[in-house]
Amino acid sequence: MLRRAARACRGISFLTDGSGRSPAIIVIVEKDDEFLLARNRTFPMPMYSAVAGFVEPGETLEEAVHREVFEEVGVELSEVRYFASQPWPFPHSLMIGFFAKWAGGDIRVDEMEIMDARWYRPDDLPMIPPKMSIARALIDEAVRRRTGAPAPG
């Protein structure tokens, strides 16, 4: 019932739980021994991170993962798996982290939010977010799965 009501009310900017938090997803897409990182246009420096975005009204978290990744970088996913969550103050959000497997498609950035996206190996990472973020925890886990140790730095 709530899901149908939320879908019918498209005027809402973000779905909230009444606490003022707008849920957002963040995801590392894995492909063999590589994983996808993207550079958002709003990053003040040439930093790459996991793909992220807000959950739309009436959408499940898993649906948001599929939609955001496809809209921002053009690839399709399978096996979306929950990783962790983190309170996020921009703007009063809850960031929910996931891993997903690449299911098909070539990287095609949307150019509105993302300026570049690439597949990276653990031994050839660009500048990545600091350790205090869920983005970094996802990247560290992706590296650890491939090398046994977290990302350097």
PDB file of C-alpha atoms in Angstrom:
ATOM      1  CA  MET A   1       0.000   0.000   0.000  1.00  0.00           C
ATOM      2  CA  LEU A   2       2.724   2.487   0.971  1.00  0.00           C
ATOM      3  CA  ARG A   3       4.684   1.599  -2.158  1.00  0.00           C
ATOM      4  CA  ARG A   4       1.653   2.312  -4.400  1.00  0.00           C
ATOM      5  CA  ALA A   5       0.990   5.591  -2.587  1.00  0.00           C
ATOM      6  CA  ALA A   6       4.596   6.649  -3.003  1.00  0.00           C
ATOM      7  CA  ARG A   7       4.522   5.833  -6.728  1.00  0.00           C
ATOM      8  CA  ALA A   8       1.353   7.910  -7.139  1.00  0.00           C
ATOM      9  CA  CYS A   9       2.914  10.932  -5.440  1.00  0.00           C
ATOM     10  CA  ARG A  10       5.731  11.830  -7.833  1.00  0.00           C
ATOM     11  CA  GLY A  11       5.879  15.403  -6.473  1.00  0.00           C
ATOM     12  CA  ILE A  12       7.953  14.211  -3.498  1.00  0.00           C
ATOM     13  CA  SER A  13      11.638  14.999  -3.966  1.00  0.00           C
ATOM     14  CA  PHE A  14      12.939  12.116  -1.844  1.00  0.00           C
ATOM     15  CA  LEU A  15      11.293   9.264  -0.004  1.00  0.00           C
ATOM     16  CA  THR A  16      11.901   9.643   3.726  1.00  0.00           C
ATOM     17  CA  ASP A  17      11.014   7.664   6.811  1.00  0.00           C
ATOM     18  CA  GLY A  18       9.750  10.777   8.608  1.00  0.00           C
ATOM     19  CA  SER A  19      13.126  11.398  10.238  1.00  0.00           C
ATOM     20  CA  GLY A  20      14.253  13.789   7.524  1.00  0.00           C
ATOM     21  CA  ARG A  21      16.654  11.203   6.129  1.00  0.00           C
ATOM     22  CA  SER A  22      16.612  10.590   2.399  1.00  0.00           C
ATOM     23  CA  PRO A  23      17.916   7.108   1.631  1.00  0.00           C
ATOM     24  CA  ALA A  24      20.674   6.819  -0.944  1.00  0.00           C
ATOM     25  CA  ILE A  25      22.459   3.824  -2.378  1.00  0.00           C
ATOM     26  CA  ILE A  26      26.134   3.399  -3.198  1.00  0.00           C
ATOM     27  CA  VAL A  27      27.457   0.400  -5.100  1.00  0.00           C
ATOM     28  CA  ILE A  28      30.647  -1.258  -6.281  1.00  0.00           C
ATOM     29  CA  VAL A  29      30.095  -3.152  -9.538  1.00  0.00           C
ATOM     30  CA  GLU A  30      32.434  -6.143  -9.875  1.00  0.00           C
ATOM     31  CA  LYS A  31      33.620  -7.657 -13.146  1.00  0.00           C
ATOM     32  CA  ASP A  32      36.144 -10.489 -12.889  1.00  0.00           C
ATOM     33  CA  ASP A  33      39.253  -9.041 -11.213  1.00  0.00           C
ATOM     34  CA  GLU A  34      38.158  -5.404 -11.744  1.00  0.00           C
ATOM     35  CA  PHE A  35      35.551  -3.100 -10.260  1.00  0.00           C
ATOM     36  CA  LEU A  36      33.910   0.045 -11.548  1.00  0.00           C
ATOM     37  CA  LEU A  37      34.724   3.481 -10.145  1.00  0.00           C
ATOM     38  CA  ALA A  38      33.305   6.785 -11.371  1.00  0.00           C
ATOM     39  CA  ARG A  39      34.267  10.434 -11.125  1.00  0.00           C
ATOM     40  CA  ASN A  40      31.333  12.662 -10.222  1.00  0.00           C
ATOM     41  CA  ARG A  41      31.245  16.195 -11.674  1.00  0.00           C
ATOM     42  CA  THR A  42      30.879  17.650  -8.162  1.00  0.00           C
ATOM     43  CA  PHE A  43      34.141  16.168  -6.844  1.00  0.00           C
ATOM     44  CA  PRO A  44      36.560  19.064  -6.210  1.00  0.00           C
ATOM     45  CA  MET A  45      39.566  16.941  -7.180  1.00  0.00           C
ATOM     46  CA  PRO A  46      40.150  14.030  -9.553  1.00  0.00           C
ATOM     47  CA  MET A  47      38.764  11.455  -7.124  1.00  0.00           C
ATOM     48  CA  TYR A  48      36.938   8.293  -8.174  1.00  0.00           C
ATOM     49  CA  SER A  49      34.326   6.511  -6.082  1.00  0.00           C
ATOM     50  CA  ALA A  50      31.479   4.017  -6.177  1.00  0.00           C
ATOM     51  CA  VAL A  51      28.307   4.904  -8.103  1.00  0.00           C
ATOM     52  CA  ALA A  52      25.701   6.492  -5.818  1.00  0.00           C
ATOM     53  CA  GLY A  53      22.290   8.089  -5.957  1.00  0.00           C
ATOM     54  CA  PHE A  54      19.012   8.688  -4.168  1.00  0.00           C
ATOM     55  CA  VAL A  55      16.195   6.178  -3.902  1.00  0.00           C
ATOM     56  CA  GLU A  56      13.078   7.377  -5.716  1.00  0.00           C
ATOM     57  CA  PRO A  57       9.603   7.232  -4.106  1.00  0.00           C
ATOM     58  CA  GLY A  58       8.118   3.740  -4.333  1.00  0.00           C
ATOM     59  CA  GLU A  59      11.406   2.150  -5.345  1.00  0.00           C
ATOM     60  CA  THR A  60      13.157  -0.660  -3.466  1.00  0.00           C
ATOM     61  CA  LEU A  61      16.828  -0.283  -2.605  1.00  0.00           C
ATOM     62  CA  GLU A  62      17.721  -2.984  -5.125  1.00  0.00           C
ATOM     63  CA  GLU A  63      15.694  -1.250  -7.848  1.00  0.00           C
ATOM     64  CA  ALA A  64      17.533   1.990  -7.066  1.00  0.00           C
ATOM     65  CA  VAL A  65      20.896   0.209  -7.431  1.00  0.00           C
ATOM     66  CA  HIS A  66      19.959  -1.111 -10.875  1.00  0.00           C
ATOM     67  CA  ARG A  67      18.472   2.226 -12.022  1.00  0.00           C
ATOM     68  CA  GLU A  68      21.288   4.480 -10.769  1.00  0.00           C
ATOM     69  CA  VAL A  69      24.045   2.322 -12.247  1.00  0.00           C
ATOM     70  CA  PHE A  70      22.285   2.050 -15.593  1.00  0.00           C
ATOM     71  CA  GLU A  71      21.458   5.784 -15.735  1.00  0.00           C
ATOM     72  CA  GLU A  72      24.916   6.961 -14.683  1.00  0.00           C
ATOM     73  CA  VAL A  73      27.255   4.466 -16.352  1.00  0.00           C
ATOM     74  CA  GLY A  74      25.097   2.348 -18.687  1.00  0.00           C
ATOM     75  CA  VAL A  75      25.847  -1.154 -17.396  1.00  0.00           C
ATOM     76  CA  GLU A  76      23.447  -3.860 -16.273  1.00  0.00           C
ATOM     77  CA  LEU A  77      23.738  -5.753 -12.997  1.00  0.00           C
ATOM     78  CA  SER A  78      23.066  -9.074 -11.355  1.00  0.00           C
ATOM     79  CA  GLU A  79      23.461 -10.386  -7.799  1.00  0.00           C
ATOM     80  CA  VAL A  80      22.931  -7.136  -5.861  1.00  0.00           C
ATOM     81  CA  ARG A  81      24.095  -7.774  -2.278  1.00  0.00           C
ATOM     82  CA  TYR A  82      23.863  -5.549   0.817  1.00  0.00           C
ATOM     83  CA  PHE A  83      27.187  -4.517   2.382  1.00  0.00           C
ATOM     84  CA  ALA A  84      26.632  -1.866   5.100  1.00  0.00           C
ATOM     85  CA  SER A  85      25.032   1.494   5.811  1.00  0.00           C
ATOM     86  CA  GLN A  86      26.249   4.842   7.105  1.00  0.00           C
ATOM     87  CA  PRO A  87      24.508   8.044   8.192  1.00  0.00           C
ATOM     88  CA  TRP A  88      25.351  10.680   5.608  1.00  0.00           C
ATOM     89  CA  PRO A  89      24.827  14.417   6.224  1.00  0.00           C
ATOM     90  CA  PHE A  90      24.432  15.467   2.581  1.00  0.00           C
ATOM     91  CA  PRO A  91      21.432  16.130   2.913  1.00  0.00           C
ATOM     92  CA  HIS A  92      20.507  14.265   6.125  1.00  0.00           C
ATOM     93  CA  SER A  93      20.693  10.922   4.362  1.00  0.00           C
ATOM     94  CA  LEU A  94      21.239   7.303   5.092  1.00  0.00           C
ATOM     95  CA  MET A  95      23.722   5.794   2.618  1.00  0.00           C
ATOM     96  CA  ILE A  96      23.182   2.078   2.005  1.00  0.00           C
ATOM     97  CA  GLY A  97      26.102   0.222   0.420  1.00  0.00           C
ATOM     98  CA  PHE A  98      25.929  -2.692  -1.990  1.00  0.00           C
ATOM     99  CA  PHE A  99      28.050  -4.936  -4.172  1.00  0.00           C
ATOM    100  CA  ALA A 100      26.723  -6.091  -7.545  1.00  0.00           C
ATOM    101  CA  LYS A 101      28.063  -8.144 -10.415  1.00  0.00           C
ATOM    102  CA  TRP A 102      28.346  -6.774 -13.924  1.00  0.00           C
ATOM    103  CA  ALA A 103      25.775  -8.504 -16.158  1.00  0.00           C
ATOM    104  CA  GLY A 104      26.404  -6.708 -19.435  1.00  0.00           C
ATOM    105  CA  GLY A 105      26.893  -3.487 -21.325  1.00  0.00           C
ATOM    106  CA  ASP A 106      29.752  -1.127 -21.983  1.00  0.00           C
ATOM    107  CA  ILE A 107      30.476   1.891 -19.792  1.00  0.00           C
ATOM    108  CA  ARG A 108      28.558   4.882 -21.110  1.00  0.00           C
ATOM    109  CA  VAL A 109      28.682   7.875 -18.735  1.00  0.00           C
ATOM    110  CA  ASP A 110      25.643  10.131 -18.494  1.00  0.00           C
ATOM    111  CA  GLU A 111      27.846  13.280 -18.636  1.00  0.00           C
ATOM    112  CA  MET A 112      25.392  15.175 -16.408  1.00  0.00           C
ATOM    113  CA  GLU A 113      26.516  13.724 -13.069  1.00  0.00           C
ATOM    114  CA  ILE A 114      29.459  11.536 -14.077  1.00  0.00           C
ATOM    115  CA  MET A 115      32.443  12.798 -16.045  1.00  0.00           C
ATOM    116  CA  ASP A 116      34.347   9.510 -16.251  1.00  0.00           C
ATOM    117  CA  ALA A 117      33.963   5.865 -15.224  1.00  0.00           C
ATOM    118  CA  ARG A 118      36.361   2.964 -15.661  1.00  0.00           C
ATOM    119  CA  TRP A 119      37.131  -0.574 -14.569  1.00  0.00           C
ATOM    120  CA  TYR A 120      40.028  -0.656 -12.089  1.00  0.00           C
ATOM    121  CA  ARG A 121      42.271  -3.394 -10.767  1.00  0.00           C
ATOM    122  CA  PRO A 122      43.416  -3.244  -7.120  1.00  0.00           C
ATOM    123  CA  ASP A 123      47.009  -2.487  -8.172  1.00  0.00           C
ATOM    124  CA  ASP A 124      46.056   0.483 -10.368  1.00  0.00           C
ATOM    125  CA  LEU A 125      43.623   2.605  -8.342  1.00  0.00           C
ATOM    126  CA  PRO A 126      43.049   6.332  -8.906  1.00  0.00           C
ATOM    127  CA  MET A 127      42.601   8.786  -6.017  1.00  0.00           C
ATOM    128  CA  ILE A 128      39.803   7.335  -3.836  1.00  0.00           C
ATOM    129  CA  PRO A 129      37.711   8.666  -0.910  1.00  0.00           C
ATOM    130  CA  PRO A 130      39.106   8.857   2.638  1.00  0.00           C
ATOM    131  CA  LYS A 131      38.736   5.978   5.096  1.00  0.00           C
ATOM    132  CA  MET A 132      35.860   7.601   7.024  1.00  0.00           C
ATOM    133  CA  SER A 133      33.356   6.995   4.203  1.00  0.00           C
ATOM    134  CA  ILE A 134      31.223   4.024   3.209  1.00  0.00           C
ATOM    135  CA  ALA A 135      32.579   4.529  -0.328  1.00  0.00           C
ATOM    136  CA  ARG A 136      36.067   3.782   0.955  1.00  0.00           C
ATOM    137  CA  ALA A 137      34.831   0.802   2.977  1.00  0.00           C
ATOM    138  CA  LEU A 138      33.316  -0.633  -0.218  1.00  0.00           C
ATOM    139  CA  ILE A 139      36.526  -0.021  -2.186  1.00  0.00           C
ATOM    140  CA  ASP A 140      38.668  -1.520   0.597  1.00  0.00           C
ATOM    141  CA  GLU A 141      36.455  -4.612   0.652  1.00  0.00           C
ATOM    142  CA  ALA A 142      36.610  -4.949  -3.147  1.00  0.00           C
ATOM    143  CA  VAL A 143      40.417  -4.753  -2.985  1.00  0.00           C
ATOM    144  CA  ARG A 144      40.584  -7.149  -0.004  1.00  0.00           C
ATOM    145  CA  ARG A 145      38.509  -9.735  -1.909  1.00  0.00           C
ATOM    146  CA  ARG A 146      41.088  -9.681  -4.684  1.00  0.00           C
ATOM    147  CA  THR A 147      44.349  -9.247  -2.764  1.00  0.00           C
ATOM    148  CA  GLY A 148      43.736 -10.123   0.882  1.00  0.00           C
ATOM    149  CA  ALA A 149      44.542  -6.550   2.008  1.00  0.00           C
ATOM    150  CA  PRO A 150      42.636  -3.231   1.882  1.00  0.00           C
ATOM    151  CA  ALA A 151      43.465  -0.458  -0.580  1.00  0.00           C
ATOM    152  CA  PRO A 152      46.635   1.490   0.248  1.00  0.00           C
ATOM    153  CA  GLY A 153      46.402   4.946   1.793  1.00  0.00           C
TER     154      GLY A 153
END
